[in-house]
Tab-separated table of C-alpha atoms and ligand atoms in Angstrom:
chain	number	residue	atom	x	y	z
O	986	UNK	CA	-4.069	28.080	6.626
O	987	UNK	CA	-7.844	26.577	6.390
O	988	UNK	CA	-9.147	24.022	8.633
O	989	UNK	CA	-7.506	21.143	9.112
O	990	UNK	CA	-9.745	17.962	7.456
O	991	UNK	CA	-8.517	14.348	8.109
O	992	UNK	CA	-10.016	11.859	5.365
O	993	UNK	CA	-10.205	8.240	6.368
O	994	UNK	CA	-12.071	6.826	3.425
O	995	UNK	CA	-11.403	3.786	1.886
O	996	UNK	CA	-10.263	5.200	-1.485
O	997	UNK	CA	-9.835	6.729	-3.376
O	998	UNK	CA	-7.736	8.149	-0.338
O	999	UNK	CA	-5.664	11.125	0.244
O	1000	UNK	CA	-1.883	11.362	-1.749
O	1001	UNK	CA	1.056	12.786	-0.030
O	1002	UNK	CA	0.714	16.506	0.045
O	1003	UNK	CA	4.094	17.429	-0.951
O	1004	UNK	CA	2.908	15.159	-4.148
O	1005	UNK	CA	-0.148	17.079	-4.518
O	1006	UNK	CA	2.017	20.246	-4.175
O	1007	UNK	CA	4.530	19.407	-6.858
O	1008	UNK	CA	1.597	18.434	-9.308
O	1009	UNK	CA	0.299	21.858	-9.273
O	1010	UNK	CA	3.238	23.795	-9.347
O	1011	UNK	CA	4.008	21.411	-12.536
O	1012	UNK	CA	0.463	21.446	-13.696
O	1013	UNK	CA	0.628	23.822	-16.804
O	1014	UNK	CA	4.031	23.342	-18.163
O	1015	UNK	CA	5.661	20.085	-16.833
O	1016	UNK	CA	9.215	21.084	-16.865
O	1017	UNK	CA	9.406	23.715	-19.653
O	1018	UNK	CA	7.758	21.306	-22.018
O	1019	UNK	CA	5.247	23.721	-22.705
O	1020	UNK	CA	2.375	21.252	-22.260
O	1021	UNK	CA	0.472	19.726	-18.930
O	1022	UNK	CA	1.512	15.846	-18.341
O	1023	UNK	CA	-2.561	15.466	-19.460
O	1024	UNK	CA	-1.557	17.083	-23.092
O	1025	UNK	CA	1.708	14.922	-24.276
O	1026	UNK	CA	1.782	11.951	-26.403
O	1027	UNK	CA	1.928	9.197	-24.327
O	1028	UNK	CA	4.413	8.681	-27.296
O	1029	UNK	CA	6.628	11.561	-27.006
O	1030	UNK	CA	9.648	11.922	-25.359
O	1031	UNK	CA	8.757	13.402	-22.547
O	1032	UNK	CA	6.247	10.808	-21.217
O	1033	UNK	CA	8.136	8.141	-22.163
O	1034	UNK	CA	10.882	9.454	-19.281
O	1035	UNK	CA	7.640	9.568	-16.723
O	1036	UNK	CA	6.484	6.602	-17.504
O	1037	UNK	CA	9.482	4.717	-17.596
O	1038	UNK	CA	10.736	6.287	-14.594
O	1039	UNK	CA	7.333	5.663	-12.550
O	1040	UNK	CA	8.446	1.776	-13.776
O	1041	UNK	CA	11.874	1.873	-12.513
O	1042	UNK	CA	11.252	3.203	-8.926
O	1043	UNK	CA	8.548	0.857	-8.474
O	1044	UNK	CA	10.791	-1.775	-9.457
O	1045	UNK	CA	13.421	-0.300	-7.292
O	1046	UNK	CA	10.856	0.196	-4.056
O	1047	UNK	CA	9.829	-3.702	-4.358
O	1048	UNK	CA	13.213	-4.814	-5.552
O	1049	UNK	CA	11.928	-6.310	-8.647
O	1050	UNK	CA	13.815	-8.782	-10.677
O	1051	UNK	CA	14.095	-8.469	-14.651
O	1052	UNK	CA	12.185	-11.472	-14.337
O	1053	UNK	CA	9.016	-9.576	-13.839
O	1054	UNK	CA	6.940	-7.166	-15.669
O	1055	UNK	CA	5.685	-4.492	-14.587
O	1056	UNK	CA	3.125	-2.625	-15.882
O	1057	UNK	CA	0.219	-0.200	-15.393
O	1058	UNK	CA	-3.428	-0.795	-17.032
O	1059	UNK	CA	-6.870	0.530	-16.569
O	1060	UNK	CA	-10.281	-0.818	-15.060
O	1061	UNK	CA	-8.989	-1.305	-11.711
O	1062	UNK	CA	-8.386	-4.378	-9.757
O	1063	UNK	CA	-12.471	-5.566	-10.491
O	1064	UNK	CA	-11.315	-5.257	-14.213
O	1065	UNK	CA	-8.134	-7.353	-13.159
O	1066	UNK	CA	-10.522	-10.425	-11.105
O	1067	UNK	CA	-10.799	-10.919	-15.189
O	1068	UNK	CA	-8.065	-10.003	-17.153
O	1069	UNK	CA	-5.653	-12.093	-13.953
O	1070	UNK	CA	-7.649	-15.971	-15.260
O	1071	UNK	CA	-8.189	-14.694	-19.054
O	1072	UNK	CA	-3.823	-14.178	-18.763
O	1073	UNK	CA	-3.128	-17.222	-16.573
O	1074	UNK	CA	-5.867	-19.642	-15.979
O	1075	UNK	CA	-4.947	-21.705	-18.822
O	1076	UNK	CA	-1.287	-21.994	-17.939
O	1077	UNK	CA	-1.768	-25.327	-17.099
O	1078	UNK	CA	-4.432	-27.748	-18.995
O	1079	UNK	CA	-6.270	-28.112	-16.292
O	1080	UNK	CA	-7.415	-24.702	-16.964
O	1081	UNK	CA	-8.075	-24.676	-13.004
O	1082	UNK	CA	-6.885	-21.999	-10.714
O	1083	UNK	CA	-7.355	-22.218	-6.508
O	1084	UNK	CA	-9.016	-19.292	-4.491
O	1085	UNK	CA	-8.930	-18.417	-0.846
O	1086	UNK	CA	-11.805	-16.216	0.453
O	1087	UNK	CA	-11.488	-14.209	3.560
O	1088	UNK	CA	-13.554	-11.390	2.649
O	1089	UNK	CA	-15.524	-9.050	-0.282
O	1090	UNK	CA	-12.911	-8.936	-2.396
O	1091	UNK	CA	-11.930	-12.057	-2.458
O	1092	UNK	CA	-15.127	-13.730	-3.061
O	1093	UNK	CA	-15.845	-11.096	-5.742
O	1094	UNK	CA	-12.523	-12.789	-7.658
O	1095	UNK	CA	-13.066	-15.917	-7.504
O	1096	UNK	CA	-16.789	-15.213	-8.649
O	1097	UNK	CA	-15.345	-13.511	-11.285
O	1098	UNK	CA	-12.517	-16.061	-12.329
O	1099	UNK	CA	-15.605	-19.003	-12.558
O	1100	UNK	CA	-16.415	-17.360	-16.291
O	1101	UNK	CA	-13.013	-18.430	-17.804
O	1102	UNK	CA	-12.265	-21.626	-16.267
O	1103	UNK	CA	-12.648	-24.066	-13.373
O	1104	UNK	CA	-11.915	-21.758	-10.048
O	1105	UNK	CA	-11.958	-23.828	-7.337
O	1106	UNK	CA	-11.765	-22.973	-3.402
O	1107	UNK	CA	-8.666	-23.558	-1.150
O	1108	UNK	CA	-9.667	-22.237	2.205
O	1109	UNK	CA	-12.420	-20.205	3.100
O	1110	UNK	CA	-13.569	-17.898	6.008
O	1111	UNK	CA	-17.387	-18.186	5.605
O	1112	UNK	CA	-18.542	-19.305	8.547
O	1113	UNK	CA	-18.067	-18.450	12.046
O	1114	UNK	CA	-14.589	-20.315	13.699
O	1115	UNK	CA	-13.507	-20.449	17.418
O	1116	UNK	CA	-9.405	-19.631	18.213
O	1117	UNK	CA	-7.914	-19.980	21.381
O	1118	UNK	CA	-11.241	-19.825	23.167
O	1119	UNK	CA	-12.815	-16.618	21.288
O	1120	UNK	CA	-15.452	-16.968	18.664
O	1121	UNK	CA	-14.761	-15.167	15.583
O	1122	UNK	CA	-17.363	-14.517	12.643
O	1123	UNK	CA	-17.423	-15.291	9.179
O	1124	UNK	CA	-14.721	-13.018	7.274
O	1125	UNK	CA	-13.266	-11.901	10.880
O	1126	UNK	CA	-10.421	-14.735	10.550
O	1127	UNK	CA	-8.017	-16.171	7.873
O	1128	UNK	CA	-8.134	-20.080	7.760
O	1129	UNK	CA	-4.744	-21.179	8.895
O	1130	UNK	CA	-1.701	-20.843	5.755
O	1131	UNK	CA	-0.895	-24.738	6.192
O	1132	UNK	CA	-4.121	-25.741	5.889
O	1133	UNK	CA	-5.081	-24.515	2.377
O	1134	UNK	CA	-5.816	-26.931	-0.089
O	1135	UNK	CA	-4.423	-26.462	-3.317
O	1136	UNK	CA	-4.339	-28.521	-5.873
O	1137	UNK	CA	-1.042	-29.453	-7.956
O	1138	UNK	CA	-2.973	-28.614	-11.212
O	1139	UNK	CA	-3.821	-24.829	-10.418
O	1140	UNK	CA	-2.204	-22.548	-12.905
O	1141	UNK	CA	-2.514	-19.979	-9.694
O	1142	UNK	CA	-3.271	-19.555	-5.885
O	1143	UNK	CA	-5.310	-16.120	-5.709
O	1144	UNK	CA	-5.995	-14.713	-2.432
O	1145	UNK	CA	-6.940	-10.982	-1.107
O	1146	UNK	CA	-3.880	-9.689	1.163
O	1147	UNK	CA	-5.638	-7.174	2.662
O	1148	UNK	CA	-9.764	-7.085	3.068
O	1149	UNK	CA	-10.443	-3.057	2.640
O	1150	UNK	CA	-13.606	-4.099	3.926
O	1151	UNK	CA	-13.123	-6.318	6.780
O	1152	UNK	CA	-9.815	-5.242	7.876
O	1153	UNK	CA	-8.021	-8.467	7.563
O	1154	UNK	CA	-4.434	-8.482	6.427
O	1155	UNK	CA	-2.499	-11.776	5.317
O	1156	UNK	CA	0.946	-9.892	5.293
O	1157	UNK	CA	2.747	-13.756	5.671
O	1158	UNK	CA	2.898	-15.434	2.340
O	1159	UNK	CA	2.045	-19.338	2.525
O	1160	UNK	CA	4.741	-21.556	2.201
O	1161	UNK	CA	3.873	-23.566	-1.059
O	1162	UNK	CA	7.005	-26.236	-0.454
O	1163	UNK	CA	5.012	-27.388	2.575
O	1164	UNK	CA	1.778	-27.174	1.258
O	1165	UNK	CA	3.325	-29.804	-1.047
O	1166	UNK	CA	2.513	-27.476	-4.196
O	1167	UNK	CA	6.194	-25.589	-4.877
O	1168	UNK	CA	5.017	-24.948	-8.391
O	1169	UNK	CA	1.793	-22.991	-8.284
O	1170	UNK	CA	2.314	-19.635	-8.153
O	1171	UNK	CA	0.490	-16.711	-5.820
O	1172	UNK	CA	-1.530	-14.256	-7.648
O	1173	UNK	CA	-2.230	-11.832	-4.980
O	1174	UNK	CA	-4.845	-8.675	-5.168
O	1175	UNK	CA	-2.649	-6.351	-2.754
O	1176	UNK	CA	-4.841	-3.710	-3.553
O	1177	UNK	CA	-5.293	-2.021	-0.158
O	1178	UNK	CA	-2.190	-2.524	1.639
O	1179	UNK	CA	0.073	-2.124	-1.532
O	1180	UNK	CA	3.201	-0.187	-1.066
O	1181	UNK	CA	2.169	0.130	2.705
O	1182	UNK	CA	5.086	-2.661	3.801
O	1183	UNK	CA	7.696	-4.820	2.135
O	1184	UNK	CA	7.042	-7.208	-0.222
O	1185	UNK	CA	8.956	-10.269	-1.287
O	1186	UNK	CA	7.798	-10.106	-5.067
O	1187	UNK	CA	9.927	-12.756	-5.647
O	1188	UNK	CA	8.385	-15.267	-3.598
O	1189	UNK	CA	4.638	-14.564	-5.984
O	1190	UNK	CA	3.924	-15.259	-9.421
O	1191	UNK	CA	1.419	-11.992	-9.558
O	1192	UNK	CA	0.738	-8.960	-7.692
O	1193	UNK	CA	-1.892	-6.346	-8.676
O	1194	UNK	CA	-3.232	-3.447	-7.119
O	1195	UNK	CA	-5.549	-0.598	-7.458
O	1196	UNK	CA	-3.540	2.642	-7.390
O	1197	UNK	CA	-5.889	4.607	-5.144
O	1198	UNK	CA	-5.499	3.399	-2.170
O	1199	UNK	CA	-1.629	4.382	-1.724
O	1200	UNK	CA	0.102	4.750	-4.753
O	1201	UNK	CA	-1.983	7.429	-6.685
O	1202	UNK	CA	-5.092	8.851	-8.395
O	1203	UNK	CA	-7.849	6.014	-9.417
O	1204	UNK	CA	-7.891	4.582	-13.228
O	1205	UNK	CA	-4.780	2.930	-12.864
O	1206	UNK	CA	-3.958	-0.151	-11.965
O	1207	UNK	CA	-0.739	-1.579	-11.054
O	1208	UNK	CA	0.420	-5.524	-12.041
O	1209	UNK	CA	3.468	-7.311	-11.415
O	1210	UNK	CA	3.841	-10.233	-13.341
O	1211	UNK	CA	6.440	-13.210	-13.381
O	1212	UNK	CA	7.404	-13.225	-17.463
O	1213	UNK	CA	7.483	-17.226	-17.735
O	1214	UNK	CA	3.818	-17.265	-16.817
O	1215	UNK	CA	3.017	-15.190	-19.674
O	1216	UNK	CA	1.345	-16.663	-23.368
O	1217	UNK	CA	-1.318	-18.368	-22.298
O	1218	UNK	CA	-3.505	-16.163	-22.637
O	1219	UNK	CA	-7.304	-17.294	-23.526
O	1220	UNK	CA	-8.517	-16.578	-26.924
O	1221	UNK	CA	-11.383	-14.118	-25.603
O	1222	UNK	CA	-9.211	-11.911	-24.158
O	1223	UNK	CA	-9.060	-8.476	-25.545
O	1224	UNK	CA	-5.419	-7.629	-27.115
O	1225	UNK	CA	-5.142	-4.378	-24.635
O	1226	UNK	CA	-5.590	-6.858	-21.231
O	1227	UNK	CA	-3.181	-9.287	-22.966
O	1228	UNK	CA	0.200	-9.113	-20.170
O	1229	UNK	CA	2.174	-10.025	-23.128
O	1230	UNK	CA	1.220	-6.615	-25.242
O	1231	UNK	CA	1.137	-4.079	-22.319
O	1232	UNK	CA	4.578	-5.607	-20.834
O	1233	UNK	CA	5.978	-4.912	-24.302
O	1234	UNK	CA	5.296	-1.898	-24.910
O	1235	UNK	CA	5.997	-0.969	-21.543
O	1236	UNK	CA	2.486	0.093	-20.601
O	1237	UNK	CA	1.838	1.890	-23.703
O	1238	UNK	CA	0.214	-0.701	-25.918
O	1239	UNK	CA	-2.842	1.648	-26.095
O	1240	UNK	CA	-2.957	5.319	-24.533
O	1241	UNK	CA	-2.618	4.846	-20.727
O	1242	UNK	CA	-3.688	6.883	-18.203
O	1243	UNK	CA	-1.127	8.938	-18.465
O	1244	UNK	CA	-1.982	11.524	-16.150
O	1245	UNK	CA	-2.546	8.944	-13.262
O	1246	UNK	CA	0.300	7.396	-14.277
O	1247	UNK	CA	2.658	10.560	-13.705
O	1248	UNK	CA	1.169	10.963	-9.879
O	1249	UNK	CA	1.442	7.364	-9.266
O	1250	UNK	CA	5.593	7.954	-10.283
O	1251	UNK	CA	5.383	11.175	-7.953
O	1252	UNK	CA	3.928	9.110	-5.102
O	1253	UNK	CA	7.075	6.297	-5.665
O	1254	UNK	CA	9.596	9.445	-5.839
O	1255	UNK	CA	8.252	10.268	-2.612
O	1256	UNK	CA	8.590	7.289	-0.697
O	1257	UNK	CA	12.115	6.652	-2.216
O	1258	UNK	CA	12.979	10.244	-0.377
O	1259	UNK	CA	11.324	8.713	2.535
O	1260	UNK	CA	13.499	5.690	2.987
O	1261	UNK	CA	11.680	3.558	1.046
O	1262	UNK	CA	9.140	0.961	2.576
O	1263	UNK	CA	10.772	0.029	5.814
O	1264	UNK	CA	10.451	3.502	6.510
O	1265	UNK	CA	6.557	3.879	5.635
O	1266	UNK	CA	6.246	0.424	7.132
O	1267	UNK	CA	7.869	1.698	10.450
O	1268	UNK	CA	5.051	4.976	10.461
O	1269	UNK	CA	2.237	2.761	9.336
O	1270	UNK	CA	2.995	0.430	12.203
O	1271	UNK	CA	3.135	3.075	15.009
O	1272	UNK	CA	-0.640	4.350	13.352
O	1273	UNK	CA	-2.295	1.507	13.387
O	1274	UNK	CA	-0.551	0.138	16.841
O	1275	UNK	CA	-1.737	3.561	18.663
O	1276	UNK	CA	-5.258	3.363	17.124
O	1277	UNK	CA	-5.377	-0.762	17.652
O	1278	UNK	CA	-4.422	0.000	21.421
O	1279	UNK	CA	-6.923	2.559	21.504
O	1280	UNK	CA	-9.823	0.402	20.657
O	1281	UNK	CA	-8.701	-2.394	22.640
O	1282	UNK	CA	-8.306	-0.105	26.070
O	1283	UNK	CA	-11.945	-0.062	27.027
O	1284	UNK	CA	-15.142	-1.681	26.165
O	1285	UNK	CA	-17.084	1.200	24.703
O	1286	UNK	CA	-15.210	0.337	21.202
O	1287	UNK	CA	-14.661	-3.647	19.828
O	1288	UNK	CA	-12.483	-4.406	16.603
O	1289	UNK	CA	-13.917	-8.066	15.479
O	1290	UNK	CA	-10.621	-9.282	13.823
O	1291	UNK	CA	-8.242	-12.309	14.661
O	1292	UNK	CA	-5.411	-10.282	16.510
O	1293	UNK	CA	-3.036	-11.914	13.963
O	1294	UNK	CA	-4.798	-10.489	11.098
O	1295	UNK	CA	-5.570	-7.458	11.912
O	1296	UNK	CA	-4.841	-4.473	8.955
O	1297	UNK	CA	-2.578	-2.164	9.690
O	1298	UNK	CA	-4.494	-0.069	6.449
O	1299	UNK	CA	-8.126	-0.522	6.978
O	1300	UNK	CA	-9.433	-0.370	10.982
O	1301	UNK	CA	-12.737	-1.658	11.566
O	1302	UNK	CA	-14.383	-0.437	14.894
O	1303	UNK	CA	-17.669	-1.025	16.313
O	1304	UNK	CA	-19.835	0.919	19.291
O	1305	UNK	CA	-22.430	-0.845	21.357
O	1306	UNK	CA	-25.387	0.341	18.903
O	1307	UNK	CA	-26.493	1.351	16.016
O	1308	UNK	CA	-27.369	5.057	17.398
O	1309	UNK	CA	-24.705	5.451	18.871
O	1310	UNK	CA	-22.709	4.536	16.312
O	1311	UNK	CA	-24.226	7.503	14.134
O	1312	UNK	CA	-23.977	10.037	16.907
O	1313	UNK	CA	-20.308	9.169	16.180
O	1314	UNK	CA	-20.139	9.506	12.468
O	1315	UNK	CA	-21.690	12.894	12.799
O	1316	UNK	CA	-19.831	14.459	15.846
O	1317	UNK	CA	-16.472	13.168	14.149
O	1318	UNK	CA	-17.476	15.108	10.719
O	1319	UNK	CA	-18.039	17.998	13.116
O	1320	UNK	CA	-14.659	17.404	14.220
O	1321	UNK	CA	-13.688	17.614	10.571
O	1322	UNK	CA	-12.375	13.606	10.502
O	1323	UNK	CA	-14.228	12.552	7.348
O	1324	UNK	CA	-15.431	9.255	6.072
O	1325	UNK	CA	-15.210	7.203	8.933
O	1326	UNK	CA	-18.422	5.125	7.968
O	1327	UNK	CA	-18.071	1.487	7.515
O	1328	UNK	CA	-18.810	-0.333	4.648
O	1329	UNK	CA	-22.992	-0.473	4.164
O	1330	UNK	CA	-22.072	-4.616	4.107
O	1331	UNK	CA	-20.716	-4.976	7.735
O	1332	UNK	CA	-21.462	-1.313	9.176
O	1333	UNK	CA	-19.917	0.221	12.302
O	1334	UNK	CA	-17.114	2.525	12.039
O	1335	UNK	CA	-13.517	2.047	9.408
O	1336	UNK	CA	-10.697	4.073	9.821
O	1337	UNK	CA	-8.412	3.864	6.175
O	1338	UNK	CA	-4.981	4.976	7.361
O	1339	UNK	CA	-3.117	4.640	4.666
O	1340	UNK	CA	0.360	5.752	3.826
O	1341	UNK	CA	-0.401	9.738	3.176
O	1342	UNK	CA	-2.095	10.074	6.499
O	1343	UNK	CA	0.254	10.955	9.055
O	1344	UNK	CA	0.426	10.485	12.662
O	1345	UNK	CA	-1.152	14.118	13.753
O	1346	UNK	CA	-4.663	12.488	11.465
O	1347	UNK	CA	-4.651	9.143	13.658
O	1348	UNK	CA	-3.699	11.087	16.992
O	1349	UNK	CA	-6.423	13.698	16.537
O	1350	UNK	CA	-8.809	10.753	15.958
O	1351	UNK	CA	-7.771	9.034	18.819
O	1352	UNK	CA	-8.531	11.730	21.026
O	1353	UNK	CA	-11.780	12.174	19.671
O	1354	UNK	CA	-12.572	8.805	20.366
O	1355	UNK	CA	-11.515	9.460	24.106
O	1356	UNK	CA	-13.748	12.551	24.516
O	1357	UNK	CA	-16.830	10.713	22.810
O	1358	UNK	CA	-16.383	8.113	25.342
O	1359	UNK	CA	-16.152	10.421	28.008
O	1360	UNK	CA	-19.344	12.146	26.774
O	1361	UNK	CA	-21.252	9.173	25.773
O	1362	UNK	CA	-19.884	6.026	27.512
W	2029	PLP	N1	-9.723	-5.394	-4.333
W	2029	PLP	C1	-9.590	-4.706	-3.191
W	2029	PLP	C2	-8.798	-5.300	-2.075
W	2029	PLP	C3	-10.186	-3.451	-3.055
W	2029	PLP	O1	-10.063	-2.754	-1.926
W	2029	PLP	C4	-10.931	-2.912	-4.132
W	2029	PLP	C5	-11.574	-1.597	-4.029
W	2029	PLP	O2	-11.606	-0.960	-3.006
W	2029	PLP	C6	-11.043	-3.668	-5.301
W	2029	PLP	C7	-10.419	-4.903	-5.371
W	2029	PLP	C8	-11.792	-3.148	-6.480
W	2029	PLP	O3	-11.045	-2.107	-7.009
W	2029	PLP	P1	-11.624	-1.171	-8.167
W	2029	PLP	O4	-12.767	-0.421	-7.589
W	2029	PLP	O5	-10.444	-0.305	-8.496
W	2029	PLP	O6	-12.020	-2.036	-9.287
């Protein structure tokens, strides 16, 4: 066996290697078809099973509804921060949708959703905020569920549910009853944390996520979308981002990425075999609980976040300096634990642990953590 590398990038991320595994062995000849998943019509027979299949375990892992469709596109979630208000902004006449920003991401959707109608702010996390006595920065805290403002009118409530790049993870869902606004419907851009716990579809109008972060190769993008929020589309948008012509067609409106498509249906297979998403939720917790504890048992290393928010995914870590913060980077490549850098916005150190890295990765990071402190503290 070679040497052992542990990647901790943000994404695209490492799959499941018993996924990667199967790929190749099926790489040439996909079952006796004769042909490579990459060569079939996305008409034929044959990828019409994978790609309905992929559908139906991801509808089985989430425990979607018929009310829903679900479908996979391209351009990735960025492409989405558009095609999500071109689909649903206009649902209402207010043509108005609400946005909460606690991060990158977040702000990068609403920014995006200002082009095709009036996209207002709910809540934001822009400035710095003191909680029970400790100071938190701006986009280190989530402002508090009951105390976003959103307006009756919004076609939609969009919000990030986990900030790759802060490490900030709204894993509760806001009650909209109480927030006196039972009819607006979450849009959420689960991107980073998607497939990485349960999710009560049911309770959102919208979820969408990038597939590379747990679910499979990038250039696909996965959306979940309530059915009786569909048809409104605006007149600019392009018939292949239309919900209503990919949902009918059952993702094949236009050629999809079919390839990406089949490994994203590999990845669901797997976690079905797992035990589904308690089950990754169960290993994810016990990763990011034994690297959380680790930070948080000396000085020498700080995570910024409001405890409640914390990411279970993406894990944010800081050193006193910026030296020694790239004496680090480059001992833990020596180490073979790869892209550990933070992102160039907020540097310092983030560890992605998402669902293919396993407890040995985290552990042998941990420990490398310990002897740097030894060494260097
Ligand atoms: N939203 C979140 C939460 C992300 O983490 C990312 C990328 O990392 C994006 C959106 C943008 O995704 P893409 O690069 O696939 O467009």
């Amino acid at each position: 066996m070679g040497t052992q590398f542990w990647n901790f990038s943000a994404g695209p991320a490492v799959l499941p290697k018993p996924v990667l595994e199967q790929a190749a062995a099926e790489m040439l000849d996909w079952r006796g078809s004769g042909m490579s998943v990459m060569e079939m019509s996305h008409r034929g027979a044959e990828f019409t099973q994978i790609c309905d299949e992929a559908e139906d375990d991801l509808r089985t892992l989430l425990g979607i509804s018929d009310d829903y469709a679900v479908i996979f596109m391209q351009g990735g979630a960025t492409a989405e921060n558009a095609i999500v208000p071109m689909n649903l902004i206009a649902r209402n006449p207010s043509n108005s949708a609400d946005y909460v920003l606690t991060g990158s991401w977040s702000v990068k959707s609403h920014k995006e959703a200002q082009r095709y109608g009036n996209a207002r702010v709910a809540a934001a996390a822009d400035t710095d905020r003191q909680i029970d006595g400790v100071t938190y920065g701006a986009w280190s805290w989530v402002p508090p569920l009951d105390s976003w403002q959103v307006q009756p009118d919004a076609s939609y409530l969009h919000y990030c549910s986990n900030e790759t790049i802060g490490g900030v993870e709204i894993a509760q869902m806001p009650d909209m009853q109480a927030l006196g606004v039972p009819d607006v419907p979450l849009v959420l851009d689960a991107s980073s944390h998607f497939l990485s716990r349960p999710l009560d579809v049911s309770r959102t109008g919208m979820v969408y996520a990038g597939a590379q972060k747990n679910a499979g190769p990038a250039g696909v993008t996965m959306v979940i979308v309530r059915r009786d929020m569909l048809g409104h589309a605006l007149a600019c948008t392009p018939s292949a981002f239309d919900y209503v012509n990919v949902a009918k067609e059952r993702s094949r409106y236009n050629t999809p990425p079919s390839y990406g498509i089949y490994i994203c249906g590999l990845v669901f297979k797997w976690l079905l075999q797992l035990g589904g998403l308690a089950e990754i939720e169960k290993r994810n917790l016990a990763k990011s609980r034994a690297l959380y504890a680790q930070i948080d048992s000396s000085d020498f290393y700080a995570n910024p976040i409001q405890p409640a928010f914390r990411s279970r995914m993406n894990v944010p870590f800081t050193l006193a300096s910026e030296q020694l913060t790239s004496q680090f980077l480059k001992e833990a490549a020596q180490h073979h634990l790869l892209a550990l850098k933070g992102h160039k916005s907020v540097g310092g150190v983030r560890a992605s642990i998402y669902n293919a890295m396993p407890m040995e990765g985290v552990t042998t990071l941990i420990d490398f953590m310990k002897e740097f402190e030894r060494t260097h503290g």
